[in-house]
Protein backbone atom coordinates (compact mmCIF):
# COMPACT_ATOMS: atom_id res chain seq x y z
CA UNK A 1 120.13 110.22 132.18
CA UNK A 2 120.87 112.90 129.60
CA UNK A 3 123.77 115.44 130.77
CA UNK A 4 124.16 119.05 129.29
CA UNK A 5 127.75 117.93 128.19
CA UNK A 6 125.77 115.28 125.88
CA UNK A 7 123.97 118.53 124.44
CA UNK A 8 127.17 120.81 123.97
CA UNK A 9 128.48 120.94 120.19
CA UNK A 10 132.28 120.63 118.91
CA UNK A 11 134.26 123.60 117.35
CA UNK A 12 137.09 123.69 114.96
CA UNK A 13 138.91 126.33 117.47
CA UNK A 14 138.79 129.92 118.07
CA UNK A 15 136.88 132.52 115.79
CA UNK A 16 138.77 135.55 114.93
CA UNK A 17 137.58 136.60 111.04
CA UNK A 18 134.99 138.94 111.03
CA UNK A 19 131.61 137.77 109.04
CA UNK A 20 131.17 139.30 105.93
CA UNK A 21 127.14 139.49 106.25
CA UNK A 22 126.77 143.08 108.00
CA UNK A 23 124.16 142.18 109.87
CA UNK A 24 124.94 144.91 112.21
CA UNK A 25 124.57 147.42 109.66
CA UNK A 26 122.51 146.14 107.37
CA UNK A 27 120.04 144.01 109.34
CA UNK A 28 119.61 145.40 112.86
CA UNK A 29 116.60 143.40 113.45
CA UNK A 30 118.21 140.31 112.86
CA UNK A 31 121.31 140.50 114.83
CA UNK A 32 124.28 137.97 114.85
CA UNK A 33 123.84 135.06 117.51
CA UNK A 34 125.83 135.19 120.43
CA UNK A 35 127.92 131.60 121.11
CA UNK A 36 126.26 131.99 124.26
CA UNK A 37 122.16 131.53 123.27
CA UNK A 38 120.23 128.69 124.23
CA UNK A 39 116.96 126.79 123.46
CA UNK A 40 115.40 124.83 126.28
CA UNK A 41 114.95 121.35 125.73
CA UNK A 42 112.12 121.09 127.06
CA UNK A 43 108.48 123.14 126.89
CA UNK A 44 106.80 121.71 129.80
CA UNK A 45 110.05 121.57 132.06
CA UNK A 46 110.39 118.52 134.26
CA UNK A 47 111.46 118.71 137.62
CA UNK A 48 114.87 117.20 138.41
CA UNK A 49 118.27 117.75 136.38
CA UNK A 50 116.36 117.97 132.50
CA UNK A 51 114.95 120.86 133.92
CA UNK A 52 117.74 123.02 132.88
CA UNK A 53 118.94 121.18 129.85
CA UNK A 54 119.42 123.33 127.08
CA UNK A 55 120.22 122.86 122.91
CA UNK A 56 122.75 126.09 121.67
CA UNK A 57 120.97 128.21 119.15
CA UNK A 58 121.69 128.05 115.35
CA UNK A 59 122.34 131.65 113.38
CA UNK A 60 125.06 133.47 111.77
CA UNK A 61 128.38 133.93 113.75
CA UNK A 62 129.60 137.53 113.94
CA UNK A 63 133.04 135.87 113.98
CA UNK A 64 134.30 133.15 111.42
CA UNK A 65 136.85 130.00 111.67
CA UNK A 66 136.97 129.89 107.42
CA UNK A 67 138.44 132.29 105.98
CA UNK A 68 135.51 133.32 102.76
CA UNK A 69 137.98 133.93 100.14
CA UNK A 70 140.33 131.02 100.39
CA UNK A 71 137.52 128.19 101.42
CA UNK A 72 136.43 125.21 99.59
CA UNK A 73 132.83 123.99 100.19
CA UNK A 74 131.41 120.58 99.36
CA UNK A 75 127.62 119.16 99.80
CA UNK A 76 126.18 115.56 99.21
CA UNK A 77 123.11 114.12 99.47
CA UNK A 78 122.69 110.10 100.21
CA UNK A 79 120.22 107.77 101.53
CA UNK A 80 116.92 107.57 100.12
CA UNK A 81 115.33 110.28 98.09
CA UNK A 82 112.67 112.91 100.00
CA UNK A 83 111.16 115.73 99.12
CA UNK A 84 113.27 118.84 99.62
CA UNK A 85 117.00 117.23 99.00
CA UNK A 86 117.54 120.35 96.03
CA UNK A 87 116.35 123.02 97.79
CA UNK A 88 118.64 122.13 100.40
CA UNK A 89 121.15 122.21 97.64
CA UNK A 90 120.21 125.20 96.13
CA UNK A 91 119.75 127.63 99.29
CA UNK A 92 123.29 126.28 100.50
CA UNK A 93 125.32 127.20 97.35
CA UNK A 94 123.62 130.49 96.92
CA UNK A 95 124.07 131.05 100.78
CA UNK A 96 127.92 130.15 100.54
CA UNK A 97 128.43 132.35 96.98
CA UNK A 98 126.34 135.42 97.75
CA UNK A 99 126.18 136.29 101.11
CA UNK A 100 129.52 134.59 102.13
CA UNK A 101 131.73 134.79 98.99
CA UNK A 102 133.04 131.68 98.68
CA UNK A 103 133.89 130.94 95.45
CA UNK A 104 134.80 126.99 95.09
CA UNK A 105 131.57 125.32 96.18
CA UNK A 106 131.85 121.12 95.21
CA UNK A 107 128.98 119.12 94.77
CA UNK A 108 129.66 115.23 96.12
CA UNK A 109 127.81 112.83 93.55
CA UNK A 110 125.87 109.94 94.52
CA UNK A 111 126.56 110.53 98.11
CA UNK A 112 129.40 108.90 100.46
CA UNK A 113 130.21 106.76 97.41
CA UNK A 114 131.71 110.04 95.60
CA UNK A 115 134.24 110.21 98.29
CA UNK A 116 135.78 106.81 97.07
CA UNK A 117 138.16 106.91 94.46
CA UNK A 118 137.71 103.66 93.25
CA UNK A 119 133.93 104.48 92.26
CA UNK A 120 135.79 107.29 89.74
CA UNK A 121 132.65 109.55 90.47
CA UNK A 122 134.60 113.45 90.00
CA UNK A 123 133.79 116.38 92.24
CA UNK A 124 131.19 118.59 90.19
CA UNK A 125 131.73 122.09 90.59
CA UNK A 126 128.70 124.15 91.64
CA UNK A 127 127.55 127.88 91.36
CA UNK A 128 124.49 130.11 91.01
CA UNK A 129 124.05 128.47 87.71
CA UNK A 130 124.71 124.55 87.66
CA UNK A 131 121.85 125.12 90.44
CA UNK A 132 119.13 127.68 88.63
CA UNK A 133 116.59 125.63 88.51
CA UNK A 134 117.03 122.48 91.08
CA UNK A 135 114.51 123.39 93.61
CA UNK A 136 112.06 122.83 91.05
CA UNK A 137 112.34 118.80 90.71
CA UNK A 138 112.33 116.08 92.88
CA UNK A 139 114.55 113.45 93.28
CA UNK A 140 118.56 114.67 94.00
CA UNK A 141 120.48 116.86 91.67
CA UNK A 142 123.31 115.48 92.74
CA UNK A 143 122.47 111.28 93.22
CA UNK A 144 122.23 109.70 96.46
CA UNK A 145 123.38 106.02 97.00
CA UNK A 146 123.05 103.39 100.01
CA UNK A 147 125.50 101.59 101.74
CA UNK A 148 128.51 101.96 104.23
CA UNK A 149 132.31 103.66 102.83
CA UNK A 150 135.57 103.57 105.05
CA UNK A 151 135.67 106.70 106.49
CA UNK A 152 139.10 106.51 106.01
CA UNK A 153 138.95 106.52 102.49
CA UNK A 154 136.67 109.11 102.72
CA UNK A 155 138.68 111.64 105.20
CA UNK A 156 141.26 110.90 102.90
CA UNK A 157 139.63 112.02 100.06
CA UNK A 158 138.54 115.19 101.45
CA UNK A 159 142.15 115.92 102.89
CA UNK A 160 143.47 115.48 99.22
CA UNK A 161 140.63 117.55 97.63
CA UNK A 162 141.60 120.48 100.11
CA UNK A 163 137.77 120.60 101.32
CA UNK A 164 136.96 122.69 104.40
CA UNK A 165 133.76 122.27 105.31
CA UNK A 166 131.44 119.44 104.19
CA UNK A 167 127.11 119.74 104.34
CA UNK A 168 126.01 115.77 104.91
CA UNK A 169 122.17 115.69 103.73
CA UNK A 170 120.62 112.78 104.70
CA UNK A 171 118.58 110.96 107.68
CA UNK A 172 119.55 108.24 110.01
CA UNK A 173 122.01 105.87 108.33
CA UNK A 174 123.57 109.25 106.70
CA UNK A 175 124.18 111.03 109.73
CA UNK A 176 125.79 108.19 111.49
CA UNK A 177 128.16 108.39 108.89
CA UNK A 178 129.02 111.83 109.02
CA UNK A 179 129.38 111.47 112.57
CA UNK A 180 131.86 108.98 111.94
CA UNK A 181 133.28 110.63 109.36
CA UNK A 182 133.43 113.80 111.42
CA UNK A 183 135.45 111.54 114.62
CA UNK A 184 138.00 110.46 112.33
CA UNK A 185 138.54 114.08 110.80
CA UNK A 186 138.86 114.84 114.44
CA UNK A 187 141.01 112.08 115.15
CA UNK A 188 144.17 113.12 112.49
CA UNK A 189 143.30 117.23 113.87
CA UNK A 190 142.16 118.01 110.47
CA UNK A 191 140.85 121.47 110.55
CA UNK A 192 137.50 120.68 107.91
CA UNK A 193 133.95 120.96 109.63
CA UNK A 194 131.46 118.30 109.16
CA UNK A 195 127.82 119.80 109.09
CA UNK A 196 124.70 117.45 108.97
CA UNK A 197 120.96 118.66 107.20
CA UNK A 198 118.17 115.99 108.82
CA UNK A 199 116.42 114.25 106.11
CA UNK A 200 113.57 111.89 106.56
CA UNK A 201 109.83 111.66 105.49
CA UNK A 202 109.68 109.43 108.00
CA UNK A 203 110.50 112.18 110.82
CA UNK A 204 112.30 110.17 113.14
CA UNK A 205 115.63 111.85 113.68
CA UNK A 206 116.47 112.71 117.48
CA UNK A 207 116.11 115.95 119.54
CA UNK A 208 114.75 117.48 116.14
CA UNK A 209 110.91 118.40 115.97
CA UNK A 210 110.51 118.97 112.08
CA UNK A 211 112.56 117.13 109.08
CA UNK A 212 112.23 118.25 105.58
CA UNK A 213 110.01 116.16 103.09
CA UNK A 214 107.35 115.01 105.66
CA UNK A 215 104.73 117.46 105.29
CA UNK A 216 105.15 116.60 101.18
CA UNK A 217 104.72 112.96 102.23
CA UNK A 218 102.18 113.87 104.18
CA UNK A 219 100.07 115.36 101.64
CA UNK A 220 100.65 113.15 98.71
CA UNK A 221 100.07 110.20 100.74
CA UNK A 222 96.85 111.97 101.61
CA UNK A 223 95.99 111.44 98.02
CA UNK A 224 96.35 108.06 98.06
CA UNK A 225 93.69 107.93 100.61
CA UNK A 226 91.21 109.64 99.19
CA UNK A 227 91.65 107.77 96.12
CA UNK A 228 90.75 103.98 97.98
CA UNK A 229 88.46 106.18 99.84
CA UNK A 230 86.44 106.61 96.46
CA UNK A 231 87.16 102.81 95.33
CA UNK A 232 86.32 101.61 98.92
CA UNK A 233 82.56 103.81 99.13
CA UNK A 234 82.07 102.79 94.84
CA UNK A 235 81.87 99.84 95.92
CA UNK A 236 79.85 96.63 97.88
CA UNK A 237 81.97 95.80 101.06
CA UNK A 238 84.70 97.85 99.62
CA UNK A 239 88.10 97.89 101.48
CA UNK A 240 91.07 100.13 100.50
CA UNK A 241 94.21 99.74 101.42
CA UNK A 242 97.47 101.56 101.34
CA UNK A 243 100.84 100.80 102.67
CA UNK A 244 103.11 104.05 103.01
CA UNK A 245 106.48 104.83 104.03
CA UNK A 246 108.08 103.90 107.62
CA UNK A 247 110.72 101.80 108.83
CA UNK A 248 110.71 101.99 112.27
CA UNK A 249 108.55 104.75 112.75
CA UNK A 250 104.91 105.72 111.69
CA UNK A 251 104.30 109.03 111.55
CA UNK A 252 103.84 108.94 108.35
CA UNK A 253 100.77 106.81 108.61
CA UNK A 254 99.67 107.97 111.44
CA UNK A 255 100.14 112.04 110.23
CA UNK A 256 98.44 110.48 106.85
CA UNK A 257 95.48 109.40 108.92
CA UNK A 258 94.81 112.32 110.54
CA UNK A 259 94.70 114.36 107.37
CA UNK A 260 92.38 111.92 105.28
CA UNK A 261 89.68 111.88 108.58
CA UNK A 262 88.68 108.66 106.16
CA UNK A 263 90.60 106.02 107.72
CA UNK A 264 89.30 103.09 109.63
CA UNK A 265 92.47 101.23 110.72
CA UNK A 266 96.04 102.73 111.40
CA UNK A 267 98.84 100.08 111.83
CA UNK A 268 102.54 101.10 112.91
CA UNK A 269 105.49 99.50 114.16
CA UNK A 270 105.35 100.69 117.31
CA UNK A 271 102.03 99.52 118.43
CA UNK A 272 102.36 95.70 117.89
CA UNK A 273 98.81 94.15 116.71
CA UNK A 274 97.41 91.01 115.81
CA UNK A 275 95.54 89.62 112.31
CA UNK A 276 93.59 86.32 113.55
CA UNK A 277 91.51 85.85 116.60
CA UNK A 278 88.25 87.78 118.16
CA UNK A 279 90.55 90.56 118.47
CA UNK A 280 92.45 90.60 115.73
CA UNK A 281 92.48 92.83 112.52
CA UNK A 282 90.20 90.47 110.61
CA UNK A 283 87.77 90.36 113.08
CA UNK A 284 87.75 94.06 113.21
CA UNK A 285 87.34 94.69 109.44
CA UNK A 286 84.45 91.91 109.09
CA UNK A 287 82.67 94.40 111.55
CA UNK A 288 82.98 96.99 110.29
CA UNK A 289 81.88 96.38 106.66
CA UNK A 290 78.77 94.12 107.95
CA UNK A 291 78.20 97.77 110.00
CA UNK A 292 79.42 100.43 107.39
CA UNK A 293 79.33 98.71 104.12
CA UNK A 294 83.41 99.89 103.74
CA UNK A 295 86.47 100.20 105.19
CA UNK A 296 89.97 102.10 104.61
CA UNK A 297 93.26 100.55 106.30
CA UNK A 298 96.44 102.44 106.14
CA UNK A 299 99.86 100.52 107.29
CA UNK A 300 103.46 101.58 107.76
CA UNK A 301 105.71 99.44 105.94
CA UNK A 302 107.91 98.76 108.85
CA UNK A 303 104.79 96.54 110.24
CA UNK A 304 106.31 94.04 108.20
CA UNK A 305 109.05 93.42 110.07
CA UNK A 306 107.38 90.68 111.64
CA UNK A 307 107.03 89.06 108.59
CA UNK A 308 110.63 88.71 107.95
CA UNK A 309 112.85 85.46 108.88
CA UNK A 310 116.46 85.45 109.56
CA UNK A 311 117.48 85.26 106.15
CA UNK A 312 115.08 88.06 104.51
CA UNK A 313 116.60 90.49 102.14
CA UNK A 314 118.44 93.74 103.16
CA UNK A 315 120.02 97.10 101.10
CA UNK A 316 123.40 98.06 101.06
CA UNK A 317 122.97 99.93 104.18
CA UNK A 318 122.04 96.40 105.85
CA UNK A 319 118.57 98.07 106.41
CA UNK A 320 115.70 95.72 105.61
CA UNK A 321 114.32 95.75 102.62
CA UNK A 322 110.42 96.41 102.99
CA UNK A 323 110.01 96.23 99.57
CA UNK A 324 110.83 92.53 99.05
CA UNK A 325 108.83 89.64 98.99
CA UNK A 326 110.31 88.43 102.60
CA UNK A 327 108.48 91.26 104.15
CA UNK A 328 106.05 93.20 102.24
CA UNK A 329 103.66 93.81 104.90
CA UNK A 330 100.94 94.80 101.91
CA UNK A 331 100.23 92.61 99.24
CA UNK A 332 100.63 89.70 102.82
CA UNK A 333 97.95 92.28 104.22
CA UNK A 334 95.70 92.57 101.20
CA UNK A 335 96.04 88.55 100.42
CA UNK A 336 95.10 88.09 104.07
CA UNK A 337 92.07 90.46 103.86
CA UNK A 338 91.04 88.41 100.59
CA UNK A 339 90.62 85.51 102.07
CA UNK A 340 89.21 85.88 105.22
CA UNK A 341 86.57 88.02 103.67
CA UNK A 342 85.94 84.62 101.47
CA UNK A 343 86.38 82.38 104.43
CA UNK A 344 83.36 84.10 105.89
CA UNK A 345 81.29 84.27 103.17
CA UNK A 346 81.19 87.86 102.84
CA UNK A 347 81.36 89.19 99.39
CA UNK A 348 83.98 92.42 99.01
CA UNK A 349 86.51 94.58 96.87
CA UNK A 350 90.00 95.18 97.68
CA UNK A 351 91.84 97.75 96.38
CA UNK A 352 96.01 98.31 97.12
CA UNK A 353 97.88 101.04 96.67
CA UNK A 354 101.80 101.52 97.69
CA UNK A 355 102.06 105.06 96.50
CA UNK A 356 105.63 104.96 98.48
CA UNK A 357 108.23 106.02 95.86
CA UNK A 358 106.17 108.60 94.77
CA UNK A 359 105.69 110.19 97.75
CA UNK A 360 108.97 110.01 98.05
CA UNK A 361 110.32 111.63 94.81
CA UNK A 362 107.93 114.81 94.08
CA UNK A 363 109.15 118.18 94.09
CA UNK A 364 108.74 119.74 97.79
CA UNK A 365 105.92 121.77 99.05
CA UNK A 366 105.87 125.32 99.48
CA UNK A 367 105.91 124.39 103.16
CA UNK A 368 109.02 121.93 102.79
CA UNK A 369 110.42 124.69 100.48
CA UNK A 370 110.63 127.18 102.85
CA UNK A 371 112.11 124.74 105.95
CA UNK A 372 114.67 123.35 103.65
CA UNK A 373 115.99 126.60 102.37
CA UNK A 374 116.12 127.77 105.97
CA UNK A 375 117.88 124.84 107.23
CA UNK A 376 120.43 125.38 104.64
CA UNK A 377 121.31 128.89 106.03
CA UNK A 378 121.70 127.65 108.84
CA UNK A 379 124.24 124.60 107.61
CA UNK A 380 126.21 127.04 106.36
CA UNK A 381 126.34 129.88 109.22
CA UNK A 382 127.57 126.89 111.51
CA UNK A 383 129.76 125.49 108.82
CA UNK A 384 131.73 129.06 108.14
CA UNK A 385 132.00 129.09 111.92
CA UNK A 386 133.94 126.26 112.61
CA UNK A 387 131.44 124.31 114.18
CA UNK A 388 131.53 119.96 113.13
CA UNK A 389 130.12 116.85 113.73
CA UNK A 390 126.55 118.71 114.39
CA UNK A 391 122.88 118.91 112.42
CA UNK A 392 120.92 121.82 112.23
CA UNK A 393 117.89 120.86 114.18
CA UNK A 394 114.95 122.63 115.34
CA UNK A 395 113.11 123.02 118.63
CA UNK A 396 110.29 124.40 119.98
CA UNK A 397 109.99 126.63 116.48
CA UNK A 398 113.96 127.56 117.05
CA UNK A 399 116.94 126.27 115.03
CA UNK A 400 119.43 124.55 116.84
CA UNK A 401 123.07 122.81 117.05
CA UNK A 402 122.29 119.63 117.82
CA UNK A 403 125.33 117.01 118.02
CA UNK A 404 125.46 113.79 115.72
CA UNK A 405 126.21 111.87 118.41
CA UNK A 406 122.89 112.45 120.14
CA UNK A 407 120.43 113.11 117.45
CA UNK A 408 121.80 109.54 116.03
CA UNK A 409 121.87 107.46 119.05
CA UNK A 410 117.97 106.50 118.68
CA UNK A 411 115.43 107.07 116.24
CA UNK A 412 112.12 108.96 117.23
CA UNK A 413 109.02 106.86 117.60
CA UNK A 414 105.65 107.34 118.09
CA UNK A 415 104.67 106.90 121.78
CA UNK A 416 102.00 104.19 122.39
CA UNK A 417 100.56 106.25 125.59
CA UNK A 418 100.92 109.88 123.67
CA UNK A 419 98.74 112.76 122.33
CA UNK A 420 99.66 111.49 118.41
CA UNK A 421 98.48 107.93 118.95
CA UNK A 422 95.57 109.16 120.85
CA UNK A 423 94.41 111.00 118.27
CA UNK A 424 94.89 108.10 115.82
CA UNK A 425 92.56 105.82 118.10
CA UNK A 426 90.03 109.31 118.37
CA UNK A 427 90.13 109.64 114.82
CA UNK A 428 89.54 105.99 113.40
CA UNK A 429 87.78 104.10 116.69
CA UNK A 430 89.66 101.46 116.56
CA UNK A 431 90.76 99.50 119.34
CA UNK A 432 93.89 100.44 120.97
């Protein structure tokens, strides 16, 4: 059972320099945030001990641990790329140069691998204007890489570089590592705060309701649904298919299908299914085109997870790799399709699309825009305070400390007997 303790955030040690944002002055309707404000967990309070379980609100400090003048800053970004990762960037150096005054701002290049020596990547410096113009790509300004790094190496790194405070941008894999990162910090008393940014399009990061990227997934992905959509109707017995984006978790699809109102099946990880058989996929399908005349399947790519042996390939980061023939749940999908259709004499078009790295990769919306910059602040307001080994999360609308050890200790799934899923099954009548 979760314990408020679980909930409650690490500090550096005591606050005694005063802020040098005004806000008392200059912005009395946006006051500073006392250490004592709370978020409830939960909306729809349960009875018994969650009732009173509570997350400590995210804002500006009227009291600082860092010292403005004198502190050195340093962001990465690592994992895989999403929508969003520069304007993260961007709002965080501006935040830390204009309205804090720090003056030696490091960018860390190609993630935890730039804390290594031996990969000879150098600290780049940032200001206002290495990062003009950054929230206007995709991709990361500064590289992102996969793979594990001795936090050792890497505390040791940052000890030597005389780095205070250090923004970790990334999702699951990332965070871990800044939470280890962060213990062993903690471990030789070094006085530098570790400060995480959730990234995912695939949304699945713990006691945090919103990541940054997903709604741009969301809405390209769309696109790729309306385009088999098209191929599907153009043609006799037409079937689209697309795979998108999601390892363990399928909100991606599932968000996707909701938005496209054109799709006919919805497979995830989390809701286990089956291809042969009376019930099975196939079965499905072959009714519906001898009904409708067309059909439009969308799958996560973590579905193929079943498809994998013991022996199947896997990234640096010893994450399976979706993407490889061992367990590429599509083209096995779309070749499976194929041939039953043939097996039962029904003539058809298939039509694939994996529009995954590009959904991945595009410059973020104006909605992802706006959360990114705003998680930023808020990276830095807890950063300049002293706080470590936290994310800036959100909750219930309200930004949040949320520790790494919790928001890391299980990824978010979609829940088989919840409103989401219901909706799916609403909005494409399929079985459940």
């Amino acid at each position: 059972m979760l314990t408020q303790a679980e909930l409650d955030v690490t500090t550096l040690g005591e606050r005694t320099l005063p802020s040098p944002l005004h806000l008392a002055s200059s912005h009395p309707g946006y006051p500073y945030v006392p250490d004592g404000a709370r978020v409830r967990l939960r909306v729809e309070l349960p009875e018994g001990p969650e009732a009173a379980l509570s997350l400590e609100r995210a804002g500006p400090r009227e009291r600082l641990f860092f010292r403005p003048a004198s502190t050195r800053a340093a962001l990465l970004t690592t994992g895989g790329l999403c929508p969003g990762l520069n304007n993260v960037v961007r709002s965080a150096v501006l935040e830390l140069h204009y309205r804090y005054g720090v003056r030696d701002i490091l960018g860390v290049r190609f993630g935890f691998e730039g804390l290594n020596p031996e990969v000879g990547l150098p600290l780049l410096p940032l200001g206002p204007h290495e990062v003009t113009d950054i929230h206007r790509m995709g991709g990361s300004f500064l590289g992102v890489s996969r793979g594990r790094q001795d936090v050792g190496v890497m505390a040791d790194t940052l000890e030597r570089a005389r780095i205070d405070l250090l923004l970790v941008i990334g999702g699951d894999g990332t965070l871990k590592g800044a939470h280890a990162l962060a213990a062993e910090l903690q471990r030789r008393r070094a006085r530098i705060a570790v400060v995480g940014v959730p990234k995912t399009i695939d949304a699945d990061v713990g006691f945090v309701d919103k990541t940054f990227g997903f709604e741009t997934a969301v809405e390209h992905a769309r696109m790729a649904v309306d385009a088999v959509h098209a191929e599907a109707t153009g043609a006799r017995n037409g079937v689209g298919l697309v795979k998108l984006m999601g390892r363990d978790s399928g909100f991606v699809a599932a968000t996707t299908t909701l938005a496209a109102e054109d799709v006919n099946f919805c497979l995830v990880p989390e809701v286990p299914f089956t291809l042969e058989g009376e019930g099975g996929l196939l079965a499905a399908l072959e009714r519906r085109l001898r009904a409708r005349g067309h059909a439009v399947v969308v799958v996560a790519e973590g579905c193929g997870a079943s498809l994998a042996g013991a022996g199947a390939e896997r990234d640096a980061s010893g994450n399976l790799r979706y993407a490889s023939a061992d367990a590429d749940i599509g083209p096995y999908l779309r070749d499976a399709i194929r041939a039953h259709l043939e097996r039962v004499g029904l003539p058809s078009t298939v039509k694939y699309i994996d529009p995954s790295y590009m959904i991945r990769s595009v410059r973020a919306s104006a909605a992802d825009a706006v959360y990114a910059s705003a998680l930023a602040r808020h990276a830095v307001h807890a950063a300049m305070a002293g706080y470590t080994d936290l994310l800036i999360g959100r909750m219930h609308r309200v930004f949040t400390h949320v520790p790494l050890a919790l928001a890391t200790r299980e990824r978010k799934r979609i829940d088989p007997n919840g409103e989401l899923w219901h909706a799916v099954l609403e909005a494409t009548g399929q079985p459940a």
